[in-house]
Coordinates of C-alpha atoms in Angstrom, one line a residue:
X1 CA 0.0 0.0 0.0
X2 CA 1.0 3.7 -0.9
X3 CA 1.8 5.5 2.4
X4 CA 2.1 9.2 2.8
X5 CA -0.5 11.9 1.9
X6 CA -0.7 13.3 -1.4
X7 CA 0.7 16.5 -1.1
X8 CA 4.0 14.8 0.2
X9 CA 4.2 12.7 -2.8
X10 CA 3.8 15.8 -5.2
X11 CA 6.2 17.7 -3.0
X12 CA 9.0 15.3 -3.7
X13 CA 8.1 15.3 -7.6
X14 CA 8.6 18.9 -7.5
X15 CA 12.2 19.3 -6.8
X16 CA 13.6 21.2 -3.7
X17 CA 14.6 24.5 -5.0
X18 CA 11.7 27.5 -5.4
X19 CA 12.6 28.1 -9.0
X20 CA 12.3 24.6 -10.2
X21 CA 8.7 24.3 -8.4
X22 CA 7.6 27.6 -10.3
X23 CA 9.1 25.9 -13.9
X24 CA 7.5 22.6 -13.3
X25 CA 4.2 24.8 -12.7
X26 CA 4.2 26.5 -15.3
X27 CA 4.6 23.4 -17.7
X28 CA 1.9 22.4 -15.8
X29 CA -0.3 24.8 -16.5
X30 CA 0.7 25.6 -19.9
X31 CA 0.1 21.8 -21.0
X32 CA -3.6 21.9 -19.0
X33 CA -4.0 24.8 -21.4
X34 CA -2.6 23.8 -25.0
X35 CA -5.0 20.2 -24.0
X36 CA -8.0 22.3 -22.9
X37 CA -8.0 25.0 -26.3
X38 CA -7.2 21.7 -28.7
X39 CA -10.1 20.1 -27.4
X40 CA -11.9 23.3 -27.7
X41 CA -11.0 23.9 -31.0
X42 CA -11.8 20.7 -32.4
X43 CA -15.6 20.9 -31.1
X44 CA -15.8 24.6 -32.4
X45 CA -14.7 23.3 -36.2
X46 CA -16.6 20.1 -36.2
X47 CA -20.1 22.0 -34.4
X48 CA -20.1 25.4 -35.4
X49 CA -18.2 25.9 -38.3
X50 CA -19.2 22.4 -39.9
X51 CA -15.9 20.8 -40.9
X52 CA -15.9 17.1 -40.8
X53 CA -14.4 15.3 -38.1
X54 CA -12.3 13.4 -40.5

């Protein structure tokens, strides 16, 4: 069994220095983004604007 809260486990991922925390972060975010507006995008082209899906 895992042991140790989550917040421990993602604290240990992160790295030890600020900076490298704030990097991985950002990545973060930025990939949560580019995934979120692709999605977004395909829905728009294929719903609204009519372009087939294939």
């Amino acid at each position: 069994m895992i042991k140790g809260s989550l917040a421990g486990r993602i604290g240990r991922m992160a790295g030890d220095s600020g900076p490298e925390r704030v990097l991985i972060a950002a990545s973060f975010v930025n990939r949560v983004g580019n995934g979120l507006f692709n999605a977004a995008s395909a829905l728009y082209f294929t719903l609204a604007v009519g372009l087939p899906a294939v």
